[in-house]
Coordinates of C-alpha atoms and ligand atoms in Angstrom, one line a residue:
M11 CA 9.7 11.3 -10.1
A12 CA 8.5 9.4 -13.2
I13 CA 6.3 7.0 -11.2
M14 CA 4.3 9.9 -9.8
T15 CA 3.1 10.7 -13.3
A16 CA 2.0 7.1 -13.8
E17 CA 0.1 7.1 -10.5
L18 CA -1.6 10.4 -11.1
T19 CA -2.6 9.4 -14.6
F20 CA -4.1 6.2 -13.5
A21 CA -5.4 7.3 -10.1
A22 CA -8.5 5.6 -9.0
P23 CA -11.5 7.7 -8.1
R24 CA -11.4 8.9 -4.4
R25 CA -13.6 6.8 -2.2
A26 CA -14.0 5.8 1.4
K27 CA -11.1 3.6 2.4
P28 CA -11.4 -0.1 3.3
P29 CA -11.2 -0.7 7.1
R30 CA -7.7 -0.9 8.4
H31 CA -6.3 -4.4 8.7
L32 CA -3.2 -6.0 10.1
A33 CA -2.2 -7.1 6.6
D34 CA -2.0 -3.5 5.5
L35 CA 0.9 -2.9 7.9
S36 CA 4.5 -4.0 8.0
P37 CA 5.6 -5.9 11.1
A38 CA 7.2 -2.8 12.5
Q39 CA 4.0 -0.7 11.9
R40 CA 2.0 -3.4 13.6
G41 CA 4.2 -3.2 16.7
E42 CA 3.9 0.6 16.8
L43 CA 0.2 0.6 16.4
L44 CA -0.4 -2.0 19.1
Q45 CA 1.9 0.0 21.5
E46 CA -0.2 3.1 20.7
M47 CA -3.2 1.0 21.6
G48 CA -1.6 0.3 25.0
E49 CA -0.7 -3.3 24.1
P50 CA 2.7 -5.0 24.6
A51 CA 4.7 -5.1 21.3
Y52 CA 4.6 -8.9 21.2
R53 CA 0.9 -8.7 20.7
A54 CA 1.6 -7.9 17.1
R55 CA 3.3 -11.2 16.6
Q56 CA 0.5 -13.1 18.3
L57 CA -2.2 -11.5 16.1
S58 CA 0.0 -12.0 13.0
G59 CA 0.4 -15.7 14.0
H60 CA -3.4 -16.1 14.2
Y61 CA -4.0 -14.5 10.8
F62 CA -1.1 -15.6 8.7
G63 CA -0.2 -18.8 10.5
H64 CA -3.6 -20.2 11.5
L65 CA -5.7 -18.2 9.0
R66 CA -7.9 -17.2 11.9
T67 CA -9.8 -14.0 12.7
D68 CA -12.2 -15.4 15.4
P69 CA -11.4 -13.7 18.7
D70 CA -12.6 -16.8 20.7
A71 CA -9.8 -18.9 19.3
M72 CA -7.1 -16.4 20.4
T73 CA -6.4 -18.0 23.7
D74 CA -3.0 -16.4 24.1
V75 CA -4.6 -13.0 24.1
P76 CA -6.3 -11.8 27.4
K77 CA -10.0 -12.5 27.1
D78 CA -11.0 -8.9 27.7
R79 CA -8.8 -7.6 24.9
R80 CA -9.6 -10.1 22.1
D81 CA -12.8 -8.7 20.8
R82 CA -11.5 -5.2 20.4
L83 CA -8.2 -6.3 18.9
A84 CA -10.0 -8.5 16.3
A85 CA -12.4 -5.8 15.5
D86 CA -9.7 -3.2 15.1
L87 CA -7.1 -5.2 13.3
L88 CA -8.8 -8.2 11.7
P89 CA -12.1 -6.8 10.4
P90 CA -13.9 -8.9 7.7
L91 CA -12.9 -7.5 4.2
L92 CA -14.4 -10.0 1.7
Q93 CA -17.9 -11.4 1.7
P94 CA -18.3 -14.4 -0.6
V95 CA -21.1 -13.7 -3.1
Q96 CA -20.7 -16.8 -5.2
H97 CA -18.5 -19.8 -5.7
L98 CA -18.3 -21.4 -9.1
D99 CA -16.5 -24.7 -9.4
C100 CA -15.3 -26.6 -12.5
D101 CA -12.6 -29.1 -13.7
G102 CA -14.0 -31.7 -11.3
G103 CA -13.9 -29.3 -8.4
T104 CA -10.2 -28.4 -8.8
T105 CA -10.9 -24.9 -10.1
R106 CA -13.0 -22.5 -8.2
K107 CA -13.9 -18.9 -9.0
T108 CA -15.1 -16.8 -6.1
V109 CA -16.9 -13.5 -6.4
W110 CA -16.3 -11.3 -3.4
R111 CA -18.1 -8.2 -2.2
L112 CA -15.9 -5.6 -0.6
F113 CA -16.9 -3.2 2.3
D114 CA -18.3 -0.6 -0.1
G115 CA -20.2 -3.0 -2.4
A116 CA -17.6 -3.2 -5.1
T117 CA -17.1 -6.8 -6.3
V118 CA -14.0 -8.6 -7.4
E119 CA -13.1 -12.1 -8.3
S120 CA -10.3 -14.6 -7.5
V121 CA -9.7 -18.0 -9.0
L122 CA -8.1 -21.0 -7.3
M123 CA -6.5 -23.6 -9.6
R124 CA -5.3 -26.9 -8.3
Y125 CA -2.7 -28.8 -10.5
P126 CA -1.0 -32.1 -9.6
D127 CA 2.1 -30.3 -8.4
R128 CA 0.8 -26.9 -7.2
V129 CA -2.1 -24.7 -6.3
T130 CA -2.2 -21.3 -7.9
L131 CA -4.3 -18.5 -6.7
C132 CA -5.1 -15.8 -9.2
V133 CA -5.9 -12.5 -7.4
S134 CA -7.5 -9.2 -8.2
S135 CA -5.6 -6.0 -7.3
Q136 CA -8.3 -3.5 -8.4
A137 CA -12.1 -3.5 -8.6
G138 CA -12.3 -3.2 -12.4
C139 CA -9.4 -1.9 -14.5
G140 CA -8.6 1.3 -16.2
M141 CA -6.4 0.0 -19.0
N142 CA -9.3 -0.5 -21.4
C143 CA -7.9 -3.4 -23.5
P144 CA -10.7 -4.2 -25.9
F145 CA -10.4 -8.0 -25.8
C146 CA -10.6 -8.2 -21.9
A147 CA -13.9 -8.3 -20.1
T148 CA -12.5 -6.5 -17.0
G149 CA -11.3 -3.6 -19.1
Q150 CA -14.8 -3.0 -20.5
A151 CA -16.4 -1.9 -17.2
G152 CA -13.6 0.6 -16.3
L153 CA -12.0 1.1 -12.9
T154 CA -14.0 1.3 -9.8
R155 CA -11.2 1.6 -7.3
N156 CA -7.8 0.3 -6.0
M157 CA -7.9 -2.5 -3.5
S158 CA -6.0 -2.3 -0.3
A159 CA -3.0 -4.6 0.5
A160 CA -5.2 -6.4 3.0
E161 CA -8.0 -6.9 0.5
I162 CA -5.5 -8.5 -1.9
V163 CA -3.9 -10.7 0.8
D164 CA -7.3 -11.8 2.2
Q165 CA -8.1 -13.4 -1.2
V166 CA -5.1 -15.7 -0.6
V167 CA -5.9 -16.3 3.0
A168 CA -9.5 -17.2 2.0
G169 CA -8.2 -19.6 -0.6
A170 CA -5.8 -21.1 1.9
R171 CA -8.7 -21.7 4.2
M172 CA -10.8 -23.4 1.5
L173 CA -7.9 -25.7 0.8
R174 CA -7.1 -26.5 4.4
D175 CA -10.7 -27.3 5.1
G176 CA -11.0 -29.7 2.2
E177 CA -13.4 -27.6 0.2
I178 CA -11.4 -28.1 -3.0
A179 CA -11.3 -31.5 -4.7
G180 CA -8.1 -33.5 -4.1
G181 CA -8.0 -33.3 -0.3
P182 CA -6.5 -30.7 2.1
G183 CA -3.7 -28.7 0.6
R184 CA -1.9 -25.3 0.6
V185 CA -1.6 -22.4 -1.8
S186 CA 1.8 -22.6 -3.4
N187 CA 1.6 -19.9 -6.1
V188 CA 0.0 -16.5 -6.4
V189 CA -0.5 -14.7 -9.7
F190 CA -1.6 -11.0 -10.0
M191 CA -3.6 -11.8 -13.0
G192 CA -7.2 -11.3 -11.8
M193 CA -9.0 -8.0 -12.2
G194 CA -6.9 -4.9 -12.4
E195 CA -3.5 -3.6 -13.4
P196 CA -1.3 -4.4 -10.4
L197 CA 1.3 -1.8 -11.2
A198 CA -1.3 1.0 -11.3
N199 CA -1.9 0.2 -7.6
Y200 CA 1.8 -0.1 -6.8
R201 CA 1.9 0.5 -3.1
A202 CA -0.8 -1.9 -2.1
V203 CA 0.4 -4.6 -4.5
L204 CA 4.0 -4.3 -3.1
G205 CA 2.6 -4.5 0.4
A206 CA 0.6 -7.5 -0.5
V207 CA 3.7 -9.2 -2.1
R208 CA 5.6 -8.6 1.2
R209 CA 2.8 -10.0 3.3
L210 CA 2.5 -13.1 1.1
T211 CA 6.3 -13.7 1.1
D212 CA 7.4 -12.7 4.6
P213 CA 8.1 -15.8 6.7
A214 CA 5.5 -16.7 9.3
P215 CA 4.3 -15.3 11.5
D216 CA 4.9 -11.9 9.8
G217 CA 3.4 -13.2 6.5
L218 CA 2.2 -16.3 4.7
G219 CA 5.7 -17.5 3.9
L220 CA 5.3 -18.2 0.2
S221 CA 8.5 -18.1 -1.8
Q222 CA 9.1 -14.9 -3.8
R223 CA 9.7 -17.0 -6.9
S224 CA 6.2 -18.4 -6.7
V225 CA 4.6 -14.9 -7.0
T226 CA 4.0 -13.5 -10.4
V227 CA 3.1 -9.8 -11.1
S228 CA 1.6 -9.2 -14.5
T229 CA 1.5 -5.8 -16.2
V230 CA 0.4 -4.2 -19.4
G231 CA 3.8 -2.4 -19.4
L232 CA 3.8 0.6 -17.1
V233 CA 7.5 1.3 -17.6
P234 CA 8.3 3.5 -14.5
A235 CA 6.5 1.1 -12.2
M236 CA 8.2 -1.9 -13.8
D237 CA 11.5 -0.2 -13.0
R238 CA 10.4 0.6 -9.5
L239 CA 9.5 -3.1 -9.0
T240 CA 12.9 -4.2 -10.4
D241 CA 14.7 -1.8 -8.0
E242 CA 12.9 -3.6 -5.0
G243 CA 15.3 -6.5 -5.8
L244 CA 12.6 -9.1 -5.2
A245 CA 12.7 -12.5 -6.8
V246 CA 9.1 -12.3 -8.0
T247 CA 8.3 -13.2 -11.6
L248 CA 7.4 -10.4 -13.9
A249 CA 4.9 -11.1 -16.7
V250 CA 4.3 -8.6 -19.5
S251 CA 1.1 -8.7 -21.4
L252 CA 2.5 -7.9 -24.9
H253 CA -0.1 -9.3 -27.3
A254 CA 1.6 -7.6 -30.3
P255 CA 5.2 -7.1 -31.4
D256 CA 4.5 -3.9 -33.4
D257 CA 3.3 -0.6 -32.0
E258 CA 0.7 -0.1 -34.7
L259 CA -1.3 -3.1 -33.5
R260 CA -0.4 -2.9 -29.9
D261 CA -1.7 0.7 -29.7
T262 CA -5.1 -0.7 -30.4
L263 CA -4.9 -3.9 -28.3
V264 CA -3.2 -2.4 -25.2
P265 CA -4.1 1.3 -25.3
V266 CA -1.4 2.3 -22.8
N267 CA 1.1 1.4 -25.6
T268 CA 0.5 4.9 -26.9
R269 CA 2.4 6.0 -23.8
W270 CA 5.1 3.3 -23.5
K271 CA 6.0 1.6 -26.7
V272 CA 6.9 -2.0 -27.3
A273 CA 10.6 -1.3 -27.3
E274 CA 10.5 0.7 -24.1
V275 CA 8.4 -2.1 -22.4
L276 CA 10.8 -4.8 -23.5
D277 CA 13.8 -2.7 -22.4
A278 CA 12.2 -2.4 -18.9
A279 CA 11.7 -6.2 -19.0
W280 CA 15.4 -6.8 -19.8
R281 CA 16.4 -4.5 -17.0
H282 CA 14.3 -6.8 -14.7
T283 CA 16.0 -10.0 -16.0
R284 CA 19.5 -8.5 -15.7
R285 CA 18.9 -7.4 -12.1
T286 CA 17.0 -10.5 -10.9
R287 CA 18.3 -13.2 -13.2
R288 CA 14.7 -14.2 -13.4
R289 CA 13.0 -15.2 -16.7
V290 CA 10.3 -12.7 -17.8
S291 CA 7.1 -14.1 -19.0
I292 CA 5.6 -12.6 -22.1
E293 CA 1.8 -13.0 -22.3
Y294 CA 0.3 -13.1 -25.8
A295 CA -3.4 -13.7 -26.3
M296 CA -3.9 -15.4 -29.7
I297 CA -6.6 -13.6 -31.6
R298 CA -7.7 -15.0 -34.9
D299 CA -6.4 -13.0 -37.9
V300 CA -5.6 -10.0 -35.6
N301 CA -2.2 -10.8 -34.0
D302 CA -1.5 -14.4 -35.0
Q303 CA 0.1 -14.0 -38.4
A304 CA 3.4 -15.8 -39.2
W305 CA 5.2 -12.5 -39.8
R306 CA 4.2 -11.3 -36.4
A307 CA 5.6 -14.5 -34.9
D308 CA 8.9 -13.8 -36.7
L309 CA 9.0 -10.2 -35.5
L310 CA 8.3 -11.3 -31.9
G311 CA 11.0 -14.0 -32.2
T312 CA 13.5 -11.3 -33.4
L313 CA 12.6 -9.0 -30.5
L314 CA 12.9 -11.7 -27.8
K315 CA 15.7 -13.8 -29.1
G316 CA 18.7 -14.2 -26.8
H317 CA 16.8 -12.8 -23.8
L318 CA 15.9 -14.6 -20.5
V319 CA 12.2 -15.0 -21.5
H320 CA 9.3 -17.4 -21.9
V321 CA 6.3 -16.8 -24.1
N322 CA 2.9 -17.8 -22.9
L323 CA 0.4 -18.0 -25.7
I324 CA -3.2 -17.7 -24.4
P325 CA -5.9 -18.9 -26.7
L326 CA -8.3 -15.9 -26.7
N327 CA -11.1 -16.5 -24.2
P328 CA -14.5 -15.4 -25.2
T329 CA -15.9 -12.2 -23.7
P330 CA -19.4 -10.8 -24.1
G331 CA -20.0 -8.8 -27.2
S332 CA -16.5 -9.2 -28.6
K333 CA -16.1 -9.8 -32.3
W334 CA -12.8 -11.6 -31.8
T335 CA -12.2 -15.2 -31.4
A336 CA -9.3 -17.6 -30.7
S337 CA -6.8 -18.4 -33.4
R338 CA -7.1 -21.5 -35.6
R339 CA -5.1 -24.5 -34.4
R340 CA -2.8 -24.5 -37.4
D341 CA -2.0 -20.7 -37.0
E342 CA -1.3 -21.3 -33.4
A343 CA 1.0 -24.2 -34.2
E344 CA 2.8 -22.2 -36.9
F345 CA 3.2 -19.3 -34.4
V346 CA 4.8 -21.7 -31.9
R347 CA 7.1 -23.2 -34.5
R348 CA 8.4 -19.8 -35.7
L349 CA 9.1 -18.6 -32.1
E350 CA 10.9 -21.9 -31.5
S351 CA 12.9 -21.5 -34.6
H352 CA 14.3 -18.3 -33.1
G353 CA 15.2 -20.2 -30.0
V354 CA 12.5 -18.6 -27.9
P355 CA 10.8 -21.0 -25.3
V356 CA 7.0 -21.0 -25.7
T357 CA 4.0 -22.8 -24.2
V358 CA 0.3 -22.6 -24.9
R359 CA -1.5 -21.8 -21.7
D360 CA -4.5 -24.0 -20.7
T361 CA -7.9 -22.3 -20.5
R362 CA -8.8 -23.3 -17.0
G363 CA -12.0 -21.9 -15.7
R364 CA -13.4 -21.0 -19.1
E365 CA -16.8 -22.6 -18.4
I366 CA -17.2 -20.4 -15.3
D367 CA -15.9 -17.2 -16.9
G368 CA -12.9 -17.5 -14.7
A369 CA -10.2 -17.7 -17.4
C370 CA -7.9 -14.9 -18.5
G371 CA -9.8 -11.8 -19.4
Q372 CA -13.2 -13.1 -18.4
L373 CA -13.4 -11.6 -14.9
A374 CA -16.0 -9.0 -14.9
T375 CA -18.4 -8.7 -12.1
V376 CA -20.4 -5.5 -12.1
S377 CA -19.3 -3.2 -9.3
T378 CA -21.6 -0.7 -7.7
Ligands
LIG27 N1 -3.6 -6.0 -16.1 C1 -2.6 -7.0 -15.9 C2 -3.1 -8.2 -15.1 C3 -4.2 -9.0 -15.7 S1 -3.6 -10.4 -16.2 C4 -2.1 -7.5 -17.3 O1 -2.8 -7.2 -18.3 O2 -1.1 -8.2 -17.4 C5 -4.7 -11.1 -17.3 C6 -4.1 -11.7 -18.5 O3 -5.1 -12.2 -19.4 C7 -3.3 -10.6 -19.3 O4 -2.2 -11.2 -19.9 C8 -4.4 -10.2 -20.3 O5 -3.9 -9.6 -21.4 C9 -5.0 -11.6 -20.6 N2 -6.3 -11.5 -21.2 C10 -7.2 -10.5 -21.1 N3 -8.3 -10.8 -21.8 C11 -8.1 -12.0 -22.4 C12 -8.9 -12.8 -23.2 N4 -10.1 -12.5 -23.6 N5 -8.4 -14.0 -23.5 C13 -7.2 -14.4 -23.1 N6 -6.4 -13.7 -22.4 C14 -6.8 -12.5 -22.0

């Protein structure tokens, strides 16, 4: 199977596993496990309701579970996975980056962004990243390990609690969107990411009940895993970090391009649009005098023209030690104009979280 190659190639180092958690399991697996533990099958739904519905892990609050069973069930199925190390707020308290420590000391980051009409949570799927893109801070430190499905989901649950409890400016609220655009390459940790997507989108009490459409999975372009995702038939949004329309440049900006070329990555994207009828998002960091030339805009426009696609231009965010900087305003404007002249929809992404190193490509806590 092609995907096996991808998973072997990008396999994370072997390490102790995170503690087992309810959110690692499908509803059926939860039922089986609880029966093995000598519990009635409906206990699985009760515990799921506490965690996904009420965002609760405190055994004392589980009044529908017999008192003598609560502590053990909470310890076995709802162990703490994320310890907050630091919260950094900006944008008047509507953007918050949180640094989390995982059970083994590895650290990851998530970013909550509140907009007038939605709240987006940007989650990490790996501690570090093995893709080694030279303009991205996460890529510089390398891969520490894959995260479990529950570690991914718990970032969203934690964000949902912060919102519910009024810790985020703008009053109590809910998470509406999740983007897999934090640390890591989600499609290099396929199984856990898919599990997390299911937990996020399964209706309560089995999951958090977000709509599939409001979940975005972003990838550097691991073609076999993109196809596998397409075959799941989910209505999630696929984002492809392209950054260059030509292989010569993309080989240097996104090193995995030496394995799967621009044309192959875009073909996989079009298979996704055909199957799902969902617009694919093309991410393109605008790097001054590197990938922002007018001819590259024309080439990109030619490649994307006529497809169900949207281009997100991301002004390059500064990363430590990088020689690169964001494009000039006029080059950016010309790039936009040329894409539009090919009929390709394009927007320039905001740089939320830049002051707290929480913007695209800036997430880089040092893992141990
Ligand atoms: N590995 C996945 C998920 C990370 S998403 C992926 O690459 O798609 C993070 C997004 O921010 C990606 O589109 C990435 O290319 C982009 N990015 C990385 N470094 C950046 C930087 N310094 N400035 C702007 N965008 C950056």
